[in-house]
Amino acid sequence: MSTQGYDEELRAERDYVAGLYTRLDAERVRVKAEYDAALRGTGGTPMERDVAVRALAKERKRLDVSDSGLCFGRLDTLSGEHRYIGRIGLFDEEDSYEPVLLDWRAPASRPFYVATAANPEGMRRRRQFHSQGRRVVDFTDERFGCPGADERGDAALLAAVNAPRGEGMRDIVATIQAEQDEIIRLDHPGVLVIEGGPGTGKTVVALHRVAYLLYTQRERMERHGVLVIGPSPTFLNHIGRVLPSLGESDVVFMTTGDLVPGLRVTAEDTPEAARLKGSLKILDVLAAAVADRQRLPEQPVPIELADVTVRIDAETAEWARDEARASGLPHNEARAVFTEIVTYVLTERAIARIGRGWLTRDDREAWEDMRAELLSELADSDEFTAALDELWPILTPEGLLASLYTSPERLRAAGADQALLRAEGDAWTVSDVPLLDELVDLLGRDKAAEKSAEAAAERQRRAEASYAAGVLDTLVDRQDSMDDEDHLFATDLLYAEDLADRFGERDTRDLAERAAADRDWTYRHVVVDEAQELSEMDWRVLMRRCPSRSFTVVGDLAQRRSVAGATSWGRMLDPYVPGRWVYRPLSVNYRTPSEIMAVAASLLAEFAPDIQPPESVRACGVRPWSRQVTEDELPAAIDEFVQAEAGREGTSVVIGPPGVPGAVLPSETKGLEFDAVLVVEPMRILAEGSPRRGRTLRRPHPRHPAPRSPAPRPATAGSGRTRPSRGARVRR
């Protein structure tokens, strides 16, 4: 179009998008007012008020999308219809709720991502907006069916991937490519495996798939939410803004170390210990450790009662143990069976001795009266309780595992490798988490403790109801002396239980907060990033969290560092979803410059010659460089890099082995991307730590180049300035 025509179109688009923001702001104000009113409200039942508050809270979060790029494009159909595409859907309430902005996930929006000149999907034109904040700066058009029309304009894509990164990963909602869109919208109820090298966008594609599933399967998924598993808290913080920017919040972000609520991971396993704990063979060790605590007395244990002394002998304990194990109940719950058998034997023996010469079984009433007295005595007997605690103790996952790790004798009894032995058994590692989670099911609940807690809670509730009833009576008495027009408050307080609920604390946590605090919570969908690092035991935990087996699995087997990780996807998934998982590769590198990939590919060829690195679609014009310095010169070399990057736009990081001042460890940057990176002593990184550490350095991550030739210590290696697609925290 002419320059004048373009300017007129641009003004019209700016006005339209400004109107969308006006509508969005009005919706935000309206929903916030309704939310505040619902929090203060007294109408309806407590449950009705709670439902209203939660629904309005979700709507507030849906509207709290990124202000930048609310609307990022337009589709023109062959019939002349204009469809504006954006992060969320907005409707014209005055015109039969006609859409004024289509959600990018709506079926009508799909041509925006997949239409081509060869297959225009009924479209005449695709228009892409370039915005700064709320203002449309310019736009580009692609006319389908016109001579010389390209398959897909790449101006918006290249602008996005070349832009400096800020704090956190950005969504790609405006620049999703056709191969990515196919994966995002894939209709598969089981497990989807997305594999691709660094820079292919597999993580952000998985997150957009979550947003798509939450949009298309809202009713099925919203009550249970989605779990996203990442390799580190830093990584989760890095990706955490993507889904909220798309209007989705019912998502829980965790590492595998967070899967047992309340547990703190403070230690690190040796590679051998991690391998042992990650194998399914550890299940036999755990079962043996539990069985080892179900004991028989070496000598009969005397229990002194008022009129007789009875003894728990090995034969009685063995019968009780066999019955308890045969019940199929978890250890702590099976204690009731064990106790019942032992109690039966002891009372039978006591009655026989006390009633010798005068009591027969025909005298059932006297027999049962005596049994009742003996049962009461046993229940109050500290000796009997101590004997039960010795023979069939109530166990906790943490206590059992800590005692196993600190006792060579218990390790031998459980058939465990001595590599698991450590001085402090309660300093937990990431590899301990799936074991502790397994023990929750093996041990079960302490029913007695739970009943006691429930009884205390019921007493508290009754006390609050009694207090509320007193308040109600006082209010009614006061208002009896008032005029009729002042009677509204008294009639509002009709039930003491309702008033007690108002005095009590209401659970205002959202779904994500409630799910994260509940070990037994199950999710409708689970995303696993860097999935190649997960062990067999990790997968067992995650499958327990998602009974429907609906997963999006993201990884790259060539990047596996953990000795307990995946060597094939089938090995990890076939035991749980045979025939229900599909594989989709990503082969195009949208993020990493070709200069970086050339260096990374040379190292990849050394240990994985069968792996084809992804092909980069862009170059940055700067090749990685290396520099050798002395030990004394190293701090100045690092400072030189930091100072040079401090004045530039984007993110940067210094990566090095332990002990390098100002550097982060390679493991802490897993999954992250930066605009510039300095790698300190790469050969030491290769030589130390995990036997697979080379894969950390190898990753064709634009910010982790390896030196082109081995350099003796001390040395530094770095990249030139690059333009990756995703940002992370700046390390100055």
XYZ file of C-alpha atoms in Angstrom:
732
model
C 0.000 0.000 0.000
C 1.021 3.629 -0.364
C 2.687 5.473 2.468
C -0.498 7.476 3.008
C -2.605 4.335 2.982
C -0.253 2.652 5.452
C -0.388 5.628 7.835
C -4.183 5.645 7.733
C -4.298 1.911 8.410
C -1.835 2.306 11.267
C -3.963 5.020 12.896
C -7.048 2.837 12.561
C -5.279 -0.139 14.139
C -3.970 1.999 16.982
C -7.495 3.232 17.688
C -8.889 -0.301 17.651
C -6.200 -1.670 19.968
C -6.609 1.330 22.294
C -10.289 0.446 22.490
C -9.382 -3.093 23.488
C -7.253 -1.781 26.339
C -10.110 0.477 27.455
C -12.396 -2.555 27.515
C -9.777 -4.595 29.403
C -9.314 -1.878 32.023
C -13.070 -1.607 32.534
C -13.334 -5.370 32.984
C -10.526 -5.309 35.524
C -12.226 -2.583 37.535
C -15.598 -4.345 37.441
C -14.248 -7.741 38.481
C -12.102 -6.258 41.241
C -15.123 -4.452 42.678
C -17.184 -7.654 42.617
C -14.298 -9.581 44.188
C -13.921 -7.061 47.020
C -17.666 -7.104 47.597
C -17.675 -10.912 47.706
C -14.930 -10.896 50.340
C -16.988 -8.533 52.497
C -20.304 -10.159 51.668
C -22.588 -11.801 54.213
C -25.276 -13.164 51.910
C -25.672 -16.840 51.076
C -24.126 -19.819 52.772
C -20.399 -20.011 53.570
C -19.950 -22.456 50.686
C -21.740 -20.148 48.235
C -19.615 -17.199 49.314
C -16.452 -19.281 48.967
C -17.402 -20.382 45.438
C -18.080 -16.783 44.439
C -14.785 -15.523 45.828
C -12.776 -18.234 44.097
C -14.541 -17.707 40.758
C -13.923 -13.969 40.845
C -10.304 -14.503 41.869
C -9.795 -16.671 38.785
C -11.385 -14.050 36.561
C -9.113 -11.368 38.037
C -6.072 -13.477 37.208
C -7.365 -14.188 33.702
C -7.590 -10.463 33.055
C -4.193 -9.776 34.622
C -2.313 -10.528 31.412
C 0.700 -8.720 30.091
C -0.253 -5.225 28.964
C 2.345 -5.420 26.246
C 0.997 -7.121 23.141
C -2.584 -7.713 24.295
C -3.479 -7.825 20.591
C -0.680 -8.914 18.298
C -2.312 -9.571 14.956
C -5.264 -9.696 12.600
C -6.638 -12.201 10.136
C -8.657 -11.111 7.116
C -10.931 -13.775 5.654
C -11.857 -14.128 2.008
C -15.333 -12.880 2.928
C -13.920 -9.638 4.300
C -14.180 -10.437 8.020
C -11.491 -9.082 10.360
C -10.397 -11.289 13.259
C -8.153 -9.676 15.844
C -5.927 -12.189 17.676
C -4.627 -11.690 21.219
C -3.626 -13.186 24.528
C -7.175 -13.552 25.833
C -10.673 -13.241 24.437
C -12.734 -10.052 24.885
C -16.379 -9.622 23.965
C -18.747 -6.791 23.113
C -21.409 -6.995 25.810
C -23.628 -4.558 23.892
C -23.619 -6.606 20.683
C -24.674 -10.150 21.660
C -21.272 -10.806 23.143
C -19.597 -10.746 19.742
C -15.827 -11.283 20.047
C -13.782 -8.128 19.601
C -10.542 -10.014 20.368
C -10.063 -13.734 19.751
C -8.076 -15.801 22.222
C -5.028 -17.197 20.419
C -6.122 -20.701 21.457
C -9.557 -20.465 19.832
C -10.048 -22.637 16.713
C -10.741 -19.513 14.675
C -7.255 -18.210 15.551
C -5.358 -21.242 14.295
C -4.839 -19.917 10.733
C -2.789 -17.088 12.221
C -0.080 -19.675 12.938
C -0.451 -22.226 10.156
C -1.808 -20.441 7.071
C 0.588 -20.392 4.108
C 0.439 -19.241 0.514
C -0.043 -22.847 -0.549
C -2.717 -23.478 2.093
C -4.249 -20.152 3.168
C -6.931 -21.767 5.380
C -9.604 -19.485 3.913
C -7.615 -16.354 4.772
C -6.750 -13.427 2.517
C -4.227 -11.682 4.726
C -2.308 -12.047 7.982
C -1.307 -8.835 9.745
C 1.214 -8.813 12.599
C 1.533 -5.892 14.992
C 4.747 -4.677 16.536
C 3.973 -2.987 19.853
C 5.777 -1.139 22.602
C 3.765 -1.271 25.770
C 0.165 -0.528 24.815
C 0.965 1.296 21.585
C 1.110 -0.300 18.130
C 4.348 0.890 16.540
C 3.891 -0.655 13.111
C 2.580 -3.720 11.309
C 3.522 -6.082 8.509
C 1.140 -7.815 6.107
C 1.241 -11.140 4.304
C -1.206 -11.500 1.458
C -2.002 -15.090 0.600
C -2.408 -16.036 -3.026
C -0.535 -12.999 -4.331
C 2.369 -13.455 -6.788
C 5.667 -13.722 -4.926
C 4.015 -14.262 -1.545
C 6.337 -16.041 0.880
C 5.383 -19.146 2.820
C 5.567 -17.158 6.045
C 6.874 -13.733 6.838
C 9.676 -13.870 9.363
C 9.994 -10.219 10.352
C 8.144 -10.665 13.647
C 9.982 -13.899 14.421
C 13.440 -12.461 13.788
C 12.603 -9.342 15.774
C 11.608 -11.531 18.721
C 14.599 -13.861 18.688
C 17.104 -11.054 18.176
C 15.725 -8.833 20.934
C 17.767 -8.625 24.180
C 16.335 -10.685 27.003
C 15.021 -9.325 30.258
C 14.129 -11.010 33.526
C 12.389 -14.289 32.752
C 11.236 -16.228 29.732
C 8.874 -14.509 27.332
C 5.855 -16.121 25.757
C 5.928 -16.724 22.000
C 2.204 -16.291 21.491
C 2.725 -13.779 18.677
C 5.370 -15.806 16.816
C 4.420 -19.474 17.193
C 5.649 -21.378 14.155
C 3.651 -24.026 12.315
C 5.660 -26.994 13.656
C 5.273 -25.625 17.182
C 1.558 -24.938 16.749
C 0.958 -28.544 15.673
C 2.464 -29.754 18.952
C 0.651 -27.153 21.063
C -2.757 -28.180 19.696
C -2.080 -31.927 19.483
C -5.124 -33.885 20.636
C -3.537 -36.739 22.576
C -4.856 -37.879 25.977
C -1.710 -39.679 27.098
C 1.943 -38.660 27.212
C 3.479 -36.350 24.631
C 7.284 -36.332 24.436
C 8.801 -33.187 22.908
C 12.501 -33.578 22.183
C 14.855 -31.051 20.710
C 18.226 -29.474 21.227
C 18.663 -26.180 23.067
C 17.144 -23.239 21.260
C 14.340 -25.201 19.605
C 11.792 -23.685 21.982
C 10.583 -26.963 23.494
C 10.041 -25.489 26.967
C 7.983 -22.534 25.821
C 6.036 -24.782 23.444
C 5.169 -27.047 26.384
C 3.960 -24.056 28.414
C 1.796 -22.832 25.559
C 0.404 -26.367 25.283
C -0.595 -26.108 28.956
C -2.365 -22.813 28.235
C -4.106 -24.434 25.270
C -5.266 -27.439 27.333
C -6.550 -25.169 30.102
C -8.521 -23.260 27.478
C -9.986 -26.247 25.629
C -10.502 -28.536 28.656
C -11.311 -25.979 31.318
C -14.006 -27.934 33.147
C -11.931 -31.104 33.297
C -8.720 -29.453 34.406
C -9.568 -26.420 36.510
C -10.550 -28.317 39.684
C -7.222 -30.140 39.865
C -4.829 -27.875 37.973
C -1.516 -28.519 36.260
C 1.886 -29.381 37.716
C 5.066 -28.110 36.038
C 8.324 -29.802 37.068
C 11.622 -28.042 36.360
C 15.284 -28.646 37.202
C 15.792 -25.822 39.692
C 14.026 -22.947 41.493
C 15.948 -20.501 39.309
C 14.614 -22.167 36.178
C 11.057 -22.173 37.519
C 11.331 -18.490 38.339
C 12.652 -17.962 34.817
C 9.629 -19.574 33.147
C 7.058 -18.573 35.767
C 5.742 -15.488 33.985
C 4.768 -17.215 30.731
C 1.443 -18.725 31.784
C 0.236 -15.695 33.792
C 0.988 -13.554 30.737
C -1.483 -15.776 28.878
C -4.142 -15.465 31.580
C -3.575 -18.840 33.268
C -2.796 -19.292 36.962
C -4.040 -22.740 38.072
C -0.511 -24.106 37.752
C 1.890 -25.375 40.397
C 5.627 -25.001 39.729
C 7.960 -27.419 41.520
C 11.282 -29.179 41.314
C 11.391 -32.893 42.106
C 12.804 -31.835 45.468
C 9.513 -30.083 46.321
C 7.219 -33.071 45.801
C 7.040 -33.873 49.521
C 5.561 -30.757 51.202
C 7.572 -29.381 54.086
C 10.783 -31.220 53.194
C 13.991 -29.222 52.721
C 16.721 -30.531 50.449
C 20.089 -29.478 51.873
C 22.604 -32.117 50.746
C 23.877 -33.676 47.529
C 24.409 -37.342 46.768
C 27.436 -38.907 45.192
C 26.768 -40.147 41.637
C 26.785 -43.762 42.877
C 24.276 -43.046 45.647
C 22.045 -41.144 43.206
C 22.151 -44.094 40.814
C 21.174 -46.555 43.546
C 18.348 -44.388 44.871
C 17.014 -43.681 41.402
C 16.679 -47.344 40.435
C 13.454 -49.271 41.033
C 15.578 -51.828 42.868
C 15.485 -49.472 45.840
C 11.841 -50.496 46.322
C 13.017 -53.858 47.648
C 15.353 -52.059 50.049
C 12.530 -49.879 51.369
C 10.200 -52.838 51.814
C 12.926 -54.750 53.646
C 13.643 -51.747 55.872
C 9.984 -51.615 56.896
C 9.843 -55.383 57.483
C 12.983 -55.164 59.624
C 11.080 -52.942 62.080
C 8.309 -55.567 62.477
C 10.108 -57.622 65.089
C 9.797 -60.684 67.302
C 10.977 -60.556 70.932
C 14.182 -62.445 71.715
C 12.818 -63.101 75.212
C 9.164 -63.051 76.380
C 8.100 -59.513 77.312
C 6.295 -59.393 80.704
C 3.204 -57.194 81.092
C 2.122 -56.705 84.719
C -1.619 -56.326 85.272
C -3.544 -55.951 88.537
C -4.095 -59.649 89.169
C -1.709 -61.382 86.826
C 1.470 -61.020 84.770
C 1.209 -62.036 81.113
C 3.979 -62.330 78.525
C 4.318 -61.587 74.822
C 6.378 -64.448 73.461
C 7.910 -64.934 70.006
C 5.164 -67.353 68.927
C 2.383 -64.852 69.730
C 4.230 -61.976 68.058
C 4.903 -64.088 64.964
C 1.216 -64.965 64.595
C 0.255 -61.318 65.027
C 2.928 -60.216 62.555
C 1.787 -62.710 59.916
C -1.831 -61.594 60.265
C -0.870 -57.920 60.096
C 1.245 -58.414 56.965
C -1.481 -60.531 55.342
C -4.000 -57.718 55.849
C -2.400 -55.750 53.017
C -2.601 -52.564 55.041
C 0.294 -50.082 55.224
C 2.617 -50.612 58.182
C 1.149 -48.016 60.557
C -2.432 -49.036 59.833
C -1.574 -52.731 60.140
C -0.438 -52.076 63.710
C -4.139 -52.293 64.697
C -4.242 -55.891 63.409
C -1.012 -56.743 65.202
C -2.348 -55.198 68.423
C -5.668 -57.014 68.127
C -4.020 -60.454 67.869
C -1.585 -59.811 70.720
C -4.372 -58.408 72.890
C -6.569 -61.430 72.213
C -3.852 -63.864 73.228
C -2.912 -61.963 76.388
C -6.499 -61.567 77.590
C -7.272 -65.219 76.918
C -4.244 -66.293 78.939
C -5.001 -63.838 81.755
C -8.630 -64.959 82.053
C -7.610 -68.600 82.097
C -5.172 -67.965 84.966
C -7.388 -65.622 86.979
C -10.481 -67.782 86.631
C -8.764 -71.090 87.141
C -11.009 -73.398 89.191
C -14.152 -71.253 89.113
C -14.667 -69.616 85.676
C -15.722 -71.596 82.612
C -16.443 -70.469 79.055
C -20.075 -71.319 79.613
C -20.276 -68.309 81.911
C -20.107 -65.891 78.977
C -21.212 -62.808 80.885
C -18.515 -63.164 83.549
C -15.964 -64.011 80.870
C -16.768 -60.892 78.831
C -16.825 -58.679 81.920
C -13.337 -59.868 82.827
C -12.140 -59.373 79.250
C -13.417 -55.800 79.272
C -11.516 -55.071 82.493
C -8.336 -56.596 81.084
C -8.652 -54.643 77.825
C -8.963 -51.449 79.840
C -5.869 -52.358 81.865
C -3.852 -53.103 78.721
C -4.923 -49.828 77.149
C -3.620 -47.964 80.209
C -0.452 -50.039 80.553
C 2.765 -48.200 79.727
C 4.556 -51.560 79.570
C 2.151 -52.865 76.939
C 2.415 -49.678 74.871
C 6.227 -49.818 75.067
C 6.179 -53.461 73.956
C 4.015 -52.607 70.932
C 6.310 -49.702 70.077
C 9.284 -52.067 70.118
C 7.680 -54.895 68.130
C 5.537 -52.850 65.698
C 6.451 -49.160 66.046
C 4.640 -46.255 64.448
C 7.104 -45.081 61.792
C 7.561 -41.875 59.815
C 9.216 -41.773 56.383
C 11.913 -39.407 57.595
C 12.641 -41.386 60.750
C 12.845 -44.735 58.979
C 15.076 -43.494 56.166
C 17.368 -41.563 58.511
C 17.853 -44.625 60.715
C 18.564 -46.729 57.625
C 21.203 -44.347 56.261
C 23.060 -44.081 59.589
C 23.137 -47.802 60.485
C 25.393 -50.295 58.679
C 23.473 -53.090 60.405
C 20.105 -51.907 59.107
C 21.518 -51.407 55.624
C 22.754 -54.985 55.635
C 19.420 -56.243 56.963
C 17.638 -54.424 54.117
C 20.075 -55.751 51.515
C 21.216 -52.229 50.676
C 24.509 -51.061 49.225
C 26.837 -49.441 51.752
C 27.168 -46.465 49.407
C 23.924 -45.231 50.971
C 25.560 -44.909 54.398
C 26.077 -41.348 55.597
C 26.792 -39.641 58.894
C 23.679 -37.465 58.962
C 20.652 -39.370 57.792
C 18.301 -36.408 58.049
C 20.202 -34.163 55.616
C 17.996 -34.841 52.626
C 18.966 -34.893 48.953
C 16.872 -34.641 45.812
C 17.257 -38.397 45.350
C 15.727 -38.991 48.787
C 12.447 -37.315 47.873
C 10.950 -40.177 45.813
C 12.017 -42.634 48.535
C 10.297 -40.610 51.230
C 7.236 -40.288 49.031
C 7.192 -44.062 48.521
C 7.412 -44.586 52.262
C 4.314 -42.433 52.791
C 2.344 -45.165 51.029
C 4.289 -48.059 52.535
C 3.829 -46.778 56.076
C 0.389 -45.205 55.791
C -1.155 -42.864 58.288
C -1.042 -42.902 62.062
C -4.774 -43.420 62.535
C -4.661 -42.871 66.290
C -2.922 -39.513 65.900
C -5.323 -38.478 63.140
C -8.370 -39.362 65.249
C -6.949 -37.371 68.144
C -6.392 -34.354 65.882
C -9.885 -34.665 64.412
C -11.396 -34.854 67.903
C -9.501 -31.722 68.942
C -10.677 -29.901 65.814
C -14.276 -30.934 66.499
C -14.025 -29.674 70.078
C -12.686 -26.372 68.775
C -15.507 -26.100 66.237
C -18.137 -26.766 68.897
C -16.565 -24.179 71.175
C -16.657 -21.595 68.376
C -20.296 -22.477 67.608
C -21.172 -22.117 71.304
C -19.467 -18.752 71.462
C -21.227 -17.647 68.262
C -24.577 -18.755 69.709
C -23.933 -16.569 72.743
C -23.098 -13.626 70.513
C -26.281 -14.244 68.521
C -28.421 -14.325 71.674
C -26.882 -11.070 72.849
C -27.521 -9.381 69.494
C -31.129 -10.565 69.407
C -31.734 -9.381 72.967
C -30.311 -5.977 72.100
C -32.372 -5.622 68.966
C -35.588 -6.656 70.726
C -35.400 -3.238 72.354
C -34.850 -1.458 69.026
C -37.320 -0.274 66.418
C -38.499 -2.699 63.727
C -36.469 -0.895 61.071
C -33.273 -1.899 62.885
C -34.031 -5.646 62.838
C -32.118 -6.496 59.663
C -28.856 -7.494 61.325
C -30.494 -9.909 63.764
C -32.388 -11.704 60.996
C -29.164 -12.044 59.029
C -27.561 -14.002 61.894
C -29.888 -16.991 61.865
C -27.513 -19.848 62.531
C -24.765 -20.150 65.113
C -22.716 -22.398 62.810
C -22.808 -19.748 60.092
C -21.707 -17.077 62.557
C -18.920 -19.365 63.770
C -17.741 -19.696 60.185
C -17.565 -15.922 59.923
C -15.491 -15.695 63.080
C -13.204 -18.495 61.906
C -10.464 -18.176 59.317
C -11.615 -18.762 55.759
C -9.280 -20.702 53.495
C -8.507 -18.061 50.889
C -5.664 -19.963 49.249
C -5.961 -20.398 45.505
C -5.755 -23.780 43.800
C -2.014 -23.638 43.236
C -1.329 -22.889 46.919
C -3.629 -25.643 48.159
C -2.219 -28.193 45.719
C 1.411 -27.405 46.559
C 0.750 -27.981 50.274
C -1.039 -31.317 49.809
C 1.048 -34.417 49.162
C -2.050 -36.370 48.116
C -3.218 -33.808 45.557
C -3.626 -35.238 42.054
C -3.292 -33.153 38.903
C -5.064 -33.363 35.566
C -1.872 -32.707 33.616
C 1.852 -32.676 34.364
C 4.653 -30.996 32.423
C 8.153 -32.343 32.995
C 11.027 -30.194 31.742
C 14.606 -31.463 31.464
C 12.932 -34.863 31.740
C 16.060 -36.739 30.714
C 17.413 -36.079 34.234
C 14.597 -37.866 36.066
C 15.215 -41.300 37.548
C 12.892 -44.303 37.527
C 11.872 -43.434 41.081
C 11.154 -39.813 40.074
C 8.780 -41.048 37.389
C 7.053 -43.282 39.921
C 6.276 -40.246 42.075
C 4.971 -38.205 39.152
C 2.744 -40.990 37.882
C 1.268 -41.166 41.374
C 0.462 -37.448 41.144
C -1.426 -37.846 37.848
C -3.676 -40.932 37.745
C -4.987 -39.987 34.286
C -1.418 -40.203 32.921
C -1.733 -36.939 30.987
C 1.795 -35.557 30.532
C 3.836 -33.234 28.354
C 7.438 -34.400 28.605
C 10.216 -32.076 27.460
C 13.825 -33.113 27.155
C 16.903 -33.969 25.174
C 18.557 -37.332 25.808
C 21.841 -35.959 24.485
C 21.956 -33.507 27.411
C 21.510 -36.073 30.183
C 23.844 -35.400 33.129
C 22.385 -37.641 35.827
C 23.669 -41.199 35.985
C 20.151 -42.179 37.084
C 18.458 -40.362 34.194
C 16.802 -41.615 31.030
C 18.707 -43.477 28.350
C 15.502 -43.874 26.337
C 11.973 -42.529 26.660
C 10.471 -45.984 26.310
C 12.369 -47.322 29.295
C 10.843 -44.670 31.543
C 7.335 -44.506 30.069
C 6.430 -47.998 28.864
C 5.901 -49.398 32.391
C 3.166 -46.793 32.961
C 1.689 -45.840 29.566
C 2.458 -48.631 27.077
C 1.120 -47.574 23.711
C -0.119 -44.243 25.117
C 2.857 -42.008 24.475
C 3.791 -40.207 21.280
C 7.023 -38.555 20.217
C 7.415 -35.201 18.470
C 10.854 -33.743 17.648
C 11.770 -30.089 17.157
C 14.584 -29.674 14.681
C 14.759 -25.934 14.028
C 16.861 -23.805 16.362
C 15.110 -20.456 16.659
C 17.289 -19.216 19.499
C 20.939 -20.117 19.202
C 23.114 -18.261 16.689
C 24.862 -20.401 14.102
C 28.263 -19.235 15.381
C 27.576 -20.823 18.769
C 26.088 -23.955 17.250
C 29.207 -24.553 15.169
C 31.333 -24.703 18.333
C 28.810 -26.740 20.297
C 28.333 -29.219 17.465
C 32.050 -30.037 17.445
C 31.911 -31.084 21.096
C 28.638 -32.932 20.562
C 30.286 -35.016 17.858
C 32.871 -36.275 20.357
C 30.438 -38.099 22.654
C 27.230 -38.371 20.593
C 28.193 -38.644 16.929
C 24.766 -40.031 16.046
C 22.965 -36.887 17.255
C 22.188 -34.271 14.617
C 22.297 -30.776 16.153
C 19.378 -28.484 15.341
C 19.837 -26.024 12.517
C 19.980 -22.355 13.473
C 17.853 -19.879 11.561
C 19.955 -16.859 12.409
C 23.482 -15.580 12.915
C 24.741 -12.902 15.296
C 27.970 -11.993 13.499
C 30.186 -12.651 16.552
C 32.176 -15.849 17.021
C 32.974 -17.316 20.456
C 36.450 -16.551 21.722
C 38.854 -18.057 24.231
C 41.606 -16.505 26.287
C 44.244 -18.064 28.505
C 45.338 -16.183 31.616
C 47.390 -16.894 34.697
C 45.945 -17.565 38.136
C 46.722 -13.996 39.204
C 45.145 -12.503 36.065
C 41.886 -14.467 36.394
C 39.983 -12.041 38.727
C 40.818 -9.093 36.478
C 39.705 -11.019 33.384
C 36.359 -11.809 34.990
C 35.909 -8.209 36.127
C 36.714 -6.990 32.620
C 33.863 -9.080 31.214
C 31.443 -7.975 33.920
C 32.243 -4.297 33.414
C 31.906 -4.583 29.641
C 28.478 -6.181 29.921
C 27.208 -3.866 32.664
C 26.552 -1.054 30.214
C 24.820 -3.183 27.575
C 21.204 -4.130 27.202
C 20.311 -7.737 27.976
C 21.492 -10.388 30.390
C 24.881 -11.878 31.147
C 26.399 -14.489 33.427
C 29.748 -15.835 34.602
C 29.825 -19.649 34.838
C 32.586 -21.590 36.512
C 33.517 -24.514 38.763
C 33.142 -24.286 42.559
C 35.273 -21.620 44.211
C 35.383 -19.091 41.389
C 34.314 -15.709 42.883
C 31.217 -14.255 41.265
C 30.507 -17.335 39.148
C 27.514 -19.645 39.181
C 27.810 -23.401 38.788
C 26.903 -24.943 35.420
C 24.055 -26.878 37.046
C 22.440 -23.616 38.206
C 22.073 -22.357 34.634
C 20.392 -25.454 33.252
C 17.548 -24.465 30.954
C 18.375 -20.746 31.088
C 19.582 -18.447 28.326
C 21.594 -15.245 28.359
C 22.786 -12.594 25.947
C 26.437 -13.053 26.900
C 28.367 -15.633 28.914
C 31.866 -16.022 30.258
C 32.839 -19.649 30.997
C 35.710 -19.821 33.474
C 38.075 -22.827 33.431
C 36.025 -25.035 31.115
C 38.538 -27.872 31.272
C 38.175 -28.013 35.044
C 34.400 -28.201 34.633
C 34.946 -31.166 32.325
C 37.323 -32.847 34.751
C 35.442 -32.391 38.029
C 32.174 -33.577 39.424
C 29.704 -35.776 37.557
C 31.136 -38.210 35.012
C 28.664 -36.695 32.560
C 29.646 -33.074 33.260
C 30.831 -32.704 29.669
C 27.231 -32.675 28.580
C 26.620 -29.628 30.731
C 29.418 -27.784 28.985
C 28.469 -29.226 25.622
C 24.933 -28.044 25.437
C 24.594 -26.016 22.247
C 23.095 -23.354 24.422
C 24.291 -20.101 22.856
C 25.736 -19.013 26.110
C 27.834 -22.111 26.952
C 30.543 -22.361 24.325
C 33.458 -24.731 24.758
C 37.001 -23.723 23.754
C 37.983 -24.891 20.320
C 41.121 -26.490 21.654
C 42.010 -27.793 25.111
C 43.654 -25.142 27.218
C 45.653 -25.795 30.371
C 44.513 -24.255 33.628
C 44.094 -21.464 34.427
C 42.032 -20.284 31.472
C 38.875 -18.444 30.624
C 36.620 -18.946 27.665
C 33.734 -16.782 26.636
C 31.188 -16.038 23.992
C 30.753 -12.968 21.962
C 27.587 -11.025 22.438
C 24.589 -13.052 21.284
C 20.879 -12.594 21.029
C 19.069 -15.623 22.440
C 15.303 -15.788 22.666
C 14.853 -16.179 26.384
C 16.188 -14.150 29.249
C 17.181 -14.921 32.810
C 18.543 -13.183 35.821
C 21.488 -10.910 35.224
C 24.675 -11.983 36.922
C 26.857 -8.911 37.108
